[in-house]
mmCIF file of N, CA and C in Angstrom:
data_model
loop_
_atom_site.group_PDB
_atom_site.id
_atom_site.type_symbol
_atom_site.label_atom_id
_atom_site.label_comp_id
_atom_site.label_asym_id
_atom_site.label_seq_id
_atom_site.Cartn_x
_atom_site.Cartn_y
_atom_site.Cartn_z
ATOM 1 N N MET A 186 142.392 162.948 114.707
ATOM 2 C CA MET A 186 142.486 163.488 113.319
ATOM 3 C C MET A 186 142.007 164.452 112.324
ATOM 4 N N ASP A 187 142.242 165.329 111.885
ATOM 5 C CA ASP A 187 141.790 166.228 111.265
ATOM 6 C C ASP A 187 141.115 165.966 109.888
ATOM 7 N N LYS A 188 139.908 166.566 109.552
ATOM 8 C CA LYS A 188 139.262 166.210 108.306
ATOM 9 C C LYS A 188 140.225 165.521 107.231
ATOM 10 N N ALA A 189 140.874 166.476 106.893
ATOM 11 C CA ALA A 189 141.572 166.192 105.316
ATOM 12 C C ALA A 189 142.435 165.101 105.735
ATOM 13 N N LEU A 190 143.039 164.463 106.870
ATOM 14 C CA LEU A 190 143.722 163.333 106.831
ATOM 15 C C LEU A 190 143.048 162.215 107.242
ATOM 16 N N LEU A 191 141.697 162.188 107.740
ATOM 17 C CA LEU A 191 140.753 161.326 107.754
ATOM 18 C C LEU A 191 140.264 161.080 106.500
ATOM 19 N N GLN A 192 140.054 162.097 105.429
ATOM 20 C CA GLN A 192 139.324 161.715 104.294
ATOM 21 C C GLN A 192 140.206 161.318 103.376
ATOM 22 N N GLN A 193 141.577 161.559 103.630
ATOM 23 C CA GLN A 193 142.547 160.666 102.826
ATOM 24 C C GLN A 193 143.033 159.069 103.172
ATOM 25 N N GLU A 194 142.794 159.169 104.844
ATOM 26 C CA GLU A 194 142.471 157.588 104.914
ATOM 27 C C GLU A 194 141.384 156.784 104.325
ATOM 28 N N LEU A 195 140.108 157.066 104.392
ATOM 29 C CA LEU A 195 139.031 156.673 104.011
ATOM 30 C C LEU A 195 139.450 156.362 102.777
ATOM 31 N N GLU A 196 139.359 157.499 101.662
ATOM 32 C CA GLU A 196 139.466 157.264 100.567
ATOM 33 C C GLU A 196 140.514 156.484 100.156
ATOM 34 N N LYS A 197 141.602 156.393 100.528
ATOM 35 C CA LYS A 197 142.584 155.489 100.279
ATOM 36 C C LYS A 197 142.078 153.786 100.502
ATOM 37 N N ALA A 198 141.269 153.557 101.355
ATOM 38 C CA ALA A 198 140.801 152.310 101.688
ATOM 39 C C ALA A 198 139.786 152.165 100.992
ATOM 40 N N ALA A 199 138.907 153.058 100.380
ATOM 41 C CA ALA A 199 138.106 152.665 99.402
ATOM 42 C C ALA A 199 138.339 152.649 97.758
ATOM 43 N N GLU A 200 139.239 153.194 97.421
ATOM 44 C CA GLU A 200 139.956 153.304 96.297
ATOM 45 C C GLU A 200 139.803 152.233 95.434
ATOM 46 N N GLY A 201 138.987 152.085 94.449
ATOM 47 C CA GLY A 201 138.946 151.199 93.166
ATOM 48 C C GLY A 201 137.698 150.214 93.781
ATOM 49 N N LEU A 202 137.426 150.382 94.854
ATOM 50 C CA LEU A 202 135.791 149.338 95.192
ATOM 51 C C LEU A 202 134.608 149.954 94.767
ATOM 52 N N LEU A 203 133.722 148.844 94.298
ATOM 53 C CA LEU A 203 132.558 149.548 94.340
ATOM 54 C C LEU A 203 131.306 148.429 95.122
ATOM 55 N N PHE A 204 130.826 149.182 95.655
ATOM 56 C CA PHE A 204 129.454 148.467 96.456
ATOM 57 C C PHE A 204 128.739 147.447 95.431
ATOM 58 N N MET A 205 128.708 145.984 95.641
ATOM 59 C CA MET A 205 127.998 145.332 94.508
ATOM 60 C C MET A 205 126.540 144.987 95.074
ATOM 61 N N SER A 206 125.636 145.453 94.260
ATOM 62 C CA SER A 206 123.916 145.143 94.284
ATOM 63 C C SER A 206 123.727 144.912 92.807
ATOM 64 N N GLU A 207 122.501 145.207 92.865
ATOM 65 C CA GLU A 207 121.961 145.408 91.078
ATOM 66 C C GLU A 207 122.679 146.571 90.599
ATOM 67 N N THR A 208 123.026 147.723 91.545
ATOM 68 C CA THR A 208 123.997 148.283 90.643
ATOM 69 C C THR A 208 125.205 148.430 91.508
ATOM 70 N N ASP A 209 126.460 148.676 90.681
ATOM 71 C CA ASP A 209 127.651 148.635 91.435
ATOM 72 C C ASP A 209 127.765 150.168 91.922
ATOM 73 N N ALA A 210 128.281 150.408 93.120
ATOM 74 C CA ALA A 210 128.318 152.169 93.160
ATOM 75 C C ALA A 210 129.477 152.476 94.091
ATOM 76 N N PRO A 211 130.167 153.395 93.924
ATOM 77 C CA PRO A 211 131.300 153.510 94.422
ATOM 78 C C PRO A 211 130.670 154.028 96.267
ATOM 79 N N LEU A 212 131.974 154.060 97.057
ATOM 80 C CA LEU A 212 132.187 154.529 98.252
ATOM 81 C C LEU A 212 132.477 155.687 98.138
ATOM 82 N N GLN A 213 131.659 156.726 98.497
ATOM 83 C CA GLN A 213 132.103 158.075 98.806
ATOM 84 C C GLN A 213 132.382 158.655 100.124
ATOM 85 N N PHE A 214 133.639 159.423 100.294
ATOM 86 C CA PHE A 214 134.016 159.742 101.588
ATOM 87 C C PHE A 214 132.752 160.843 102.293
ATOM 88 N N TYR A 215 132.131 160.920 103.320
ATOM 89 C CA TYR A 215 131.092 161.596 103.672
ATOM 90 C C TYR A 215 131.493 162.177 104.825
ATOM 91 N N TYR A 216 131.403 163.925 104.998
ATOM 92 C CA TYR A 216 131.638 164.168 106.643
ATOM 93 C C TYR A 216 130.686 165.299 106.865
ATOM 94 N N HIS A 217 130.272 165.536 108.196
ATOM 95 C CA HIS A 217 129.344 166.538 108.416
ATOM 96 C C HIS A 217 130.033 167.241 110.090
ATOM 97 N N GLU A 218 130.403 168.096 109.799
ATOM 98 C CA GLU A 218 130.547 169.090 111.211
ATOM 99 C C GLU A 218 129.409 169.154 112.071
ATOM 100 N N THR A 219 129.633 168.967 113.400
ATOM 101 C CA THR A 219 128.431 169.446 114.063
ATOM 102 C C THR A 219 129.499 170.366 115.151
ATOM 103 N N ALA A 220 128.445 171.057 115.360
ATOM 104 C CA ALA A 220 128.680 172.426 116.497
ATOM 105 C C ALA A 220 128.669 171.847 118.012
ATOM 106 N N THR A 221 127.825 170.504 118.273
ATOM 107 C CA THR A 221 127.629 170.097 119.696
ATOM 108 C C THR A 221 127.542 168.434 119.343
ATOM 109 N N ALA A 222 127.247 167.903 120.265
ATOM 110 C CA ALA A 222 127.082 166.163 120.329
ATOM 111 C C ALA A 222 125.989 166.067 119.985
ATOM 112 N N GLU A 223 125.182 166.318 118.986
ATOM 113 C CA GLU A 223 123.855 166.162 118.155
ATOM 114 C C GLU A 223 123.742 164.631 118.332
ATOM 115 N N PRO A 224 122.279 164.347 119.069
ATOM 116 C CA PRO A 224 122.198 162.587 118.648
ATOM 117 C C PRO A 224 121.734 162.232 117.104
ATOM 118 N N VAL A 225 122.710 161.335 116.985
ATOM 119 C CA VAL A 225 122.355 160.528 115.572
ATOM 120 C C VAL A 225 121.252 159.740 115.478
ATOM 121 N N ASP A 226 120.026 160.192 115.072
ATOM 122 C CA ASP A 226 118.642 159.622 114.989
ATOM 123 C C ASP A 226 118.387 159.747 113.626
ATOM 124 N N GLU A 227 116.954 159.264 113.326
ATOM 125 C CA GLU A 227 116.509 159.001 112.144
ATOM 126 C C GLU A 227 115.945 160.355 111.174
ATOM 127 N N GLU A 228 115.708 161.360 112.131
ATOM 128 C CA GLU A 228 115.664 162.603 111.347
ATOM 129 C C GLU A 228 116.886 163.170 111.206
ATOM 130 N N LEU A 229 117.770 163.254 111.646
ATOM 131 C CA LEU A 229 119.155 163.284 111.556
ATOM 132 C C LEU A 229 119.681 162.773 110.154
ATOM 133 N N ILE A 230 119.717 161.653 110.317
ATOM 134 C CA ILE A 230 120.089 160.672 109.046
ATOM 135 C C ILE A 230 119.065 161.252 107.870
ATOM 136 N N ALA A 231 117.937 161.380 107.957
ATOM 137 C CA ALA A 231 117.133 161.752 106.531
ATOM 138 C C ALA A 231 117.607 162.990 106.394
ATOM 139 N N THR A 232 117.821 164.090 107.172
ATOM 140 C CA THR A 232 118.381 165.149 106.575
ATOM 141 C C THR A 232 119.886 165.127 106.035
ATOM 142 N N LEU A 233 120.791 164.488 106.629
ATOM 143 C CA LEU A 233 121.882 164.324 105.944
ATOM 144 C C LEU A 233 122.105 163.632 104.866
ATOM 145 N N ALA A 234 121.199 162.817 104.319
ATOM 146 C CA ALA A 234 120.667 162.359 103.077
ATOM 147 C C ALA A 234 120.523 163.121 102.133
ATOM 148 N N GLY A 235 119.933 164.202 102.986
ATOM 149 C CA GLY A 235 119.241 164.731 101.624
ATOM 150 C C GLY A 235 117.640 164.652 101.628
ATOM 151 N N LYS A 236 116.984 163.485 102.321
ATOM 152 C CA LYS A 236 115.737 163.274 102.309
ATOM 153 C C LYS A 236 114.579 163.922 103.067
ATOM 154 N N THR A 237 113.433 164.138 102.947
ATOM 155 C CA THR A 237 112.393 164.313 103.925
ATOM 156 C C THR A 237 112.583 163.837 105.173
ATOM 157 N N ALA A 238 112.221 164.384 106.546
ATOM 158 C CA ALA A 238 112.046 163.595 107.649
ATOM 159 C C ALA A 238 110.893 162.681 107.562
ATOM 160 N N GLY A 239 110.887 161.806 107.982
ATOM 161 C CA GLY A 239 109.947 160.702 107.947
ATOM 162 C C GLY A 239 109.858 159.475 106.794
ATOM 163 N N LYS A 240 111.032 159.477 106.328
ATOM 164 C CA LYS A 240 111.749 158.479 105.446
ATOM 165 C C LYS A 240 111.884 157.397 106.403
ATOM 166 N N GLU A 241 111.783 156.074 106.061
ATOM 167 C CA GLU A 241 112.265 154.946 107.010
ATOM 168 C C GLU A 241 113.872 154.676 106.914
ATOM 169 N N VAL A 242 114.331 154.617 108.012
ATOM 170 C CA VAL A 242 115.611 154.617 108.057
ATOM 171 C C VAL A 242 115.949 153.207 108.784
ATOM 172 N N VAL A 243 116.544 152.403 108.011
ATOM 173 C CA VAL A 243 117.058 151.088 108.715
ATOM 174 C C VAL A 243 118.541 151.065 109.071
ATOM 175 N N THR A 244 118.965 150.572 110.437
ATOM 176 C CA THR A 244 120.054 150.456 110.824
ATOM 177 C C THR A 244 120.650 148.928 110.605
ATOM 178 N N GLU A 245 121.675 148.853 110.051
ATOM 179 C CA GLU A 245 122.247 147.691 110.173
ATOM 180 C C GLU A 245 123.916 147.615 110.683
ATOM 181 N N ASP A 246 124.426 146.376 111.383
ATOM 182 C CA ASP A 246 125.511 146.453 112.044
ATOM 183 C C ASP A 246 126.261 146.425 110.646
ATOM 184 N N LEU A 247 128.036 147.187 110.938
ATOM 185 C CA LEU A 247 128.788 147.310 109.943
ATOM 186 C C LEU A 247 129.278 146.066 109.578
ATOM 187 N N THR A 248 129.687 145.098 110.212
ATOM 188 C CA THR A 248 130.136 143.937 109.780
ATOM 189 C C THR A 248 129.306 142.746 108.983
ATOM 190 N N HIS A 249 127.740 143.288 109.331
ATOM 191 C CA HIS A 249 127.014 142.462 108.486
ATOM 192 C C HIS A 249 126.500 143.077 107.240
ATOM 193 N N PHE A 250 126.712 144.455 107.129
ATOM 194 C CA PHE A 250 126.452 144.967 105.815
ATOM 195 C C PHE A 250 127.431 144.492 104.840
ATOM 196 N N PHE A 251 128.863 144.529 105.025
ATOM 197 C CA PHE A 251 129.779 144.127 104.173
ATOM 198 C C PHE A 251 129.914 142.704 104.307
ATOM 199 N N ARG A 252 129.093 141.901 104.568
ATOM 200 C CA ARG A 252 129.597 140.470 104.985
ATOM 201 C C ARG A 252 129.692 139.440 103.554
ATOM 202 N N ASN A 253 129.152 139.767 102.419
ATOM 203 C CA ASN A 253 129.142 139.458 101.169
ATOM 204 C C ASN A 253 130.318 139.886 100.236
ATOM 205 N N MET A 254 130.662 140.928 100.698
ATOM 206 C CA MET A 254 132.091 141.501 100.351
ATOM 207 C C MET A 254 133.614 141.133 100.826
ATOM 208 N N THR A 255 133.187 140.982 102.227
ATOM 209 C CA THR A 255 134.422 140.645 103.221
ATOM 210 C C THR A 255 134.656 138.845 102.737
ATOM 211 N N ASN A 256 133.376 138.402 103.012
ATOM 212 C CA ASN A 256 133.600 136.797 102.733
ATOM 213 C C ASN A 256 133.118 136.276 101.835
ATOM 214 N N PRO A 257 133.270 136.562 100.544
ATOM 215 C CA PRO A 257 132.555 136.106 99.221
ATOM 216 C C PRO A 257 132.368 134.624 99.288
ATOM 217 N N HIS A 258 131.368 134.447 98.747
ATOM 218 C CA HIS A 258 130.964 132.745 98.442
ATOM 219 C C HIS A 258 132.468 131.992 97.559
ATOM 220 N N PRO A 259 132.756 131.150 97.524
ATOM 221 C CA PRO A 259 134.018 130.594 97.040
ATOM 222 C C PRO A 259 133.699 130.603 95.481
ATOM 223 N N ASP A 260 132.267 130.398 95.040
ATOM 224 C CA ASP A 260 131.939 130.348 93.851
ATOM 225 C C ASP A 260 131.779 131.740 93.248
ATOM 226 N N ALA A 261 131.874 133.037 93.669
ATOM 227 C CA ALA A 261 131.656 134.277 93.429
ATOM 228 C C ALA A 261 132.914 134.627 92.519
ATOM 229 N N GLY A 262 132.862 135.779 91.820
ATOM 230 C CA GLY A 262 133.731 135.770 90.451
ATOM 231 C C GLY A 262 134.787 136.356 91.350
ATOM 232 N N GLU A 263 136.100 136.360 90.356
ATOM 233 C CA GLU A 263 137.168 136.476 90.307
ATOM 234 C C GLU A 263 137.493 137.951 91.043
ATOM 235 N N GLU A 264 136.788 139.096 90.471
ATOM 236 C CA GLU A 264 136.667 140.218 90.877
ATOM 237 C C GLU A 264 136.290 140.543 92.752
ATOM 238 N N MET A 265 135.200 139.658 93.156
ATOM 239 C CA MET A 265 134.723 139.756 94.429
ATOM 240 C C MET A 265 135.686 138.918 95.195
ATOM 241 N N LEU A 266 136.208 137.712 94.444
ATOM 242 C CA LEU A 266 137.531 137.350 95.351
ATOM 243 C C LEU A 266 138.437 137.816 95.793
ATOM 244 N N ALA A 267 139.066 138.540 94.765
ATOM 245 C CA ALA A 267 140.129 139.340 94.664
ATOM 246 C C ALA A 267 139.770 140.859 95.617
ATOM 247 N N ASN A 268 138.901 141.249 95.845
ATOM 248 C CA ASN A 268 138.657 142.468 96.702
ATOM 249 C C ASN A 268 138.216 142.503 98.005
ATOM 250 N N ALA A 269 138.197 140.632 98.252
ATOM 251 C CA ALA A 269 137.629 140.670 99.992
ATOM 252 C C ALA A 269 138.916 141.186 100.828
ATOM 253 N N GLY A 270 139.897 141.104 100.649
ATOM 254 C CA GLY A 270 140.996 141.609 101.170
ATOM 255 C C GLY A 270 140.727 143.151 101.721
ATOM 256 N N LYS A 271 140.366 143.661 100.545
ATOM 257 C CA LYS A 271 140.537 145.333 100.248
ATOM 258 C C LYS A 271 139.188 145.668 101.165
ATOM 259 N N PHE A 272 138.040 144.928 101.048
ATOM 260 C CA PHE A 272 137.014 145.376 102.001
ATOM 261 C C PHE A 272 137.028 144.796 103.132
ATOM 262 N N GLN A 273 137.723 143.996 103.829
ATOM 263 C CA GLN A 273 138.328 143.902 105.050
ATOM 264 C C GLN A 273 139.025 144.729 105.578
ATOM 265 N N LYS A 274 139.946 145.463 104.869
ATOM 266 C CA LYS A 274 140.692 146.698 105.515
ATOM 267 C C LYS A 274 140.106 147.762 105.319
ATOM 268 N N LEU A 275 138.838 147.845 104.701
ATOM 269 C CA LEU A 275 138.112 149.024 104.788
ATOM 270 C C LEU A 275 137.199 149.137 106.033
ATOM 271 N N VAL A 276 136.908 148.247 106.305
ATOM 272 C CA VAL A 276 136.013 147.551 107.357
ATOM 273 C C VAL A 276 136.876 147.951 108.913
ATOM 274 N N ALA A 277 137.944 147.680 108.426
ATOM 275 C CA ALA A 277 139.214 147.997 109.567
ATOM 276 C C ALA A 277 139.572 149.398 109.834
ATOM 277 N N THR A 278 139.689 149.896 108.703
ATOM 278 C CA THR A 278 139.712 151.445 108.621
ATOM 279 C C THR A 278 138.795 152.133 109.600
ATOM 280 N N LEU A 279 137.482 152.014 108.846
ATOM 281 C CA LEU A 279 136.230 152.733 109.824
ATOM 282 C C LEU A 279 136.305 152.340 111.086
ATOM 283 N N GLN A 280 136.623 151.195 111.506
ATOM 284 C CA GLN A 280 136.896 150.683 113.391
ATOM 285 C C GLN A 280 137.954 151.131 113.831
ATOM 286 N N GLU A 281 138.862 151.563 113.176
ATOM 287 C CA GLU A 281 139.970 151.910 113.733
ATOM 288 C C GLU A 281 140.187 153.775 113.846
ATOM 289 N N HIS A 282 139.565 154.424 113.153
ATOM 290 C CA HIS A 282 139.373 156.122 112.736
ATOM 291 C C HIS A 282 138.280 156.506 113.425
ATOM 292 N N LEU A 283 136.999 155.702 113.514
ATOM 293 C CA LEU A 283 135.467 155.993 113.933
ATOM 294 C C LEU A 283 135.413 155.569 115.177
ATOM 295 N N THR A 284 134.127 155.923 115.918
ATOM 296 C CA THR A 284 133.526 155.030 116.897
ATOM 297 C C THR A 284 132.025 154.860 116.321
ATOM 298 N N GLU A 285 131.131 153.992 116.849
ATOM 299 C CA GLU A 285 130.124 153.840 116.894
ATOM 300 C C GLU A 285 129.480 154.162 115.416
ATOM 301 N N VAL A 286 130.149 152.984 114.487
ATOM 302 C CA VAL A 286 130.332 153.027 113.502
ATOM 303 C C VAL A 286 129.177 152.504 113.277
ATOM 304 N N THR A 287 127.976 152.569 112.251
ATOM 305 C CA THR A 287 126.939 151.930 112.177
ATOM 306 C C THR A 287 126.239 152.544 110.487
ATOM 307 N N VAL A 288 125.491 151.357 109.739
ATOM 308 C CA VAL A 288 125.268 151.570 108.662
ATOM 309 C C VAL A 288 123.793 151.908 108.577
ATOM 310 N N TYR A 289 123.061 153.073 107.845
ATOM 311 C CA TYR A 289 121.920 153.294 107.450
ATOM 312 C C TYR A 289 121.626 153.384 106.476
ATOM 313 N N LYS A 290 120.330 153.065 106.356
ATOM 314 C CA LYS A 290 119.833 152.937 104.944
ATOM 315 C C LYS A 290 118.526 153.600 104.899
ATOM 316 N N ILE A 291 118.249 154.556 103.784
ATOM 317 C CA ILE A 291 117.140 155.182 103.797
ATOM 318 C C ILE A 291 116.360 154.439 102.770
ATOM 319 N N GLN A 292 115.502 153.614 102.982
ATOM 320 C CA GLN A 292 114.578 152.655 102.032
ATOM 321 C C GLN A 292 114.143 153.389 100.854
ATOM 322 N N GLU A 293 114.592 153.330 99.598
ATOM 323 C CA GLU A 293 113.774 153.399 98.431
ATOM 324 C C GLU A 293 113.972 152.388 97.338
ATOM 325 N N GLN A 294 113.609 152.637 96.378
ATOM 326 C CA GLN A 294 113.994 151.622 95.161
ATOM 327 C C GLN A 294 115.664 151.515 95.205
ATOM 328 N N ALA A 295 116.541 152.754 94.916
ATOM 329 C CA ALA A 295 118.082 152.902 95.143
ATOM 330 C C ALA A 295 117.924 153.356 96.342
ATOM 331 N N THR A 296 118.400 152.490 97.349
ATOM 332 C CA THR A 296 118.551 152.768 98.763
ATOM 333 C C THR A 296 119.739 153.929 98.913
ATOM 334 N N LYS A 297 119.811 155.177 99.572
ATOM 335 C CA LYS A 297 120.710 155.602 100.311
ATOM 336 C C LYS A 297 121.248 155.143 101.362
ATOM 337 N N VAL A 298 122.653 154.803 101.226
ATOM 338 C CA VAL A 298 123.143 154.157 102.379
ATOM 339 C C VAL A 298 124.436 155.068 103.190
ATOM 340 N N LEU A 299 124.355 155.295 104.233
ATOM 341 C CA LEU A 299 125.402 156.072 104.665
ATOM 342 C C LEU A 299 126.000 155.184 105.829
ATOM 343 N N ILE A 300 127.201 155.119 105.809
ATOM 344 C CA ILE A 300 128.018 154.046 106.676
ATOM 345 C C ILE A 300 128.901 155.404 107.678
ATOM 346 N N LEU A 301 128.228 155.585 108.889
ATOM 347 C CA LEU A 301 128.639 156.687 109.605
ATOM 348 C C LEU A 301 129.141 156.402 111.023
ATOM 349 N N GLY A 302 130.240 157.115 111.613
ATOM 350 C CA GLY A 302 130.762 156.821 112.818
ATOM 351 C C GLY A 302 131.211 158.245 113.171
ATOM 352 N N LYS A 303 131.371 158.186 114.532
ATOM 353 C CA LYS A 303 131.845 159.681 114.983
ATOM 354 C C LYS A 303 133.317 159.930 115.080
ATOM 355 N N THR A 304 134.065 161.194 114.926
ATOM 356 C CA THR A 304 135.533 161.227 114.945
ATOM 357 C C THR A 304 135.889 161.360 116.312
ATOM 358 N N ALA A 305 136.918 161.497 116.818
ATOM 359 C CA ALA A 305 137.364 162.075 118.080
ATOM 360 C C ALA A 305 136.657 163.338 118.526
ATOM 361 N N SER A 306 136.536 164.484 117.545
ATOM 362 C CA SER A 306 136.139 165.728 117.718
ATOM 363 C C SER A 306 134.697 165.929 117.763
ATOM 364 N N GLY A 307 133.992 164.641 117.338
ATOM 365 C CA GLY A 307 132.525 164.626 117.742
ATOM 366 C C GLY A 307 131.557 164.866 116.151
ATOM 367 N N ALA A 308 132.511 165.148 115.159
ATOM 368 C CA ALA A 308 132.353 165.124 113.633
ATOM 369 C C ALA A 308 131.522 163.939 113.459
ATOM 370 N N ILE A 309 130.647 163.762 112.515
ATOM 371 C CA ILE A 309 130.308 162.688 111.785
ATOM 372 C C ILE A 309 130.679 162.456 110.444
ATOM 373 N N ALA A 310 131.371 161.150 110.185
ATOM 374 C CA ALA A 310 131.979 160.835 108.802
ATOM 375 C C ALA A 310 132.101 159.386 108.634
ATOM 376 N N GLY A 311 132.553 159.048 107.154
ATOM 377 C CA GLY A 311 132.423 157.495 106.952
ATOM 378 C C GLY A 311 132.013 157.524 105.425
ATOM 379 N N TYR A 312 130.869 156.789 104.929
ATOM 380 C CA TYR A 312 130.838 156.709 103.458
ATOM 381 C C TYR A 312 129.462 157.033 103.089
ATOM 382 N N GLU A 313 129.366 157.259 101.847
ATOM 383 C CA GLU A 313 127.891 157.242 101.383
ATOM 384 C C GLU A 313 127.520 156.408 99.883
ATOM 385 N N THR A 314 126.761 155.376 99.571
ATOM 386 C CA THR A 314 126.771 154.863 98.304
ATOM 387 C C THR A 314 125.372 154.563 98.224
ATOM 388 N N LEU A 315 124.972 153.846 97.006
ATOM 389 C CA LEU A 315 123.780 153.180 96.766
ATOM 390 C C LEU A 315 123.702 151.746 96.785
ATOM 391 N N VAL A 316 122.404 151.138 96.849
ATOM 392 C CA VAL A 316 121.995 149.761 97.133
ATOM 393 C C VAL A 316 120.361 149.578 96.204
ATOM 394 N N VAL A 317 120.580 148.923 95.278
ATOM 395 C CA VAL A 317 119.480 148.580 94.543
ATOM 396 C C VAL A 317 119.494 146.892 94.893
ATOM 397 N N GLU A 318 118.106 146.974 95.643
ATOM 398 C CA GLU A 318 117.792 145.536 95.751
ATOM 399 C C GLU A 318 116.283 145.434 95.614
ATOM 400 N N THR A 319 115.906 144.438 94.708
ATOM 401 C CA THR A 319 114.246 144.199 94.296
ATOM 402 C C THR A 319 113.859 143.082 94.791
#
């Protein structure tokens, strides 16, 4: 799948969704073309996030990261309950179009989050967002 089609699919899946934390942030399409099969390590993630090497990068499983969005508590607000199916579709879309999907958190007060996987051509793609947790 080429970049334009992938972008269309991922943007469609994320349309109207905000990742809820102490701030509500959109999920924005992210794409990084690679010339070779470079390893996805902490140094690369820091570089892709525009941070200096040495920043702490924490990884998290995709389904665990979205657990509160895909399976909200029954007492959650109407918006969260209404969006649960949309978040389930977003996770399924990532898993359908990318391999090795992992959530990378660059730890700061406003944590930059990259939700990335590999395309069939070896590019790195997914979403970026912010999460604020105090």
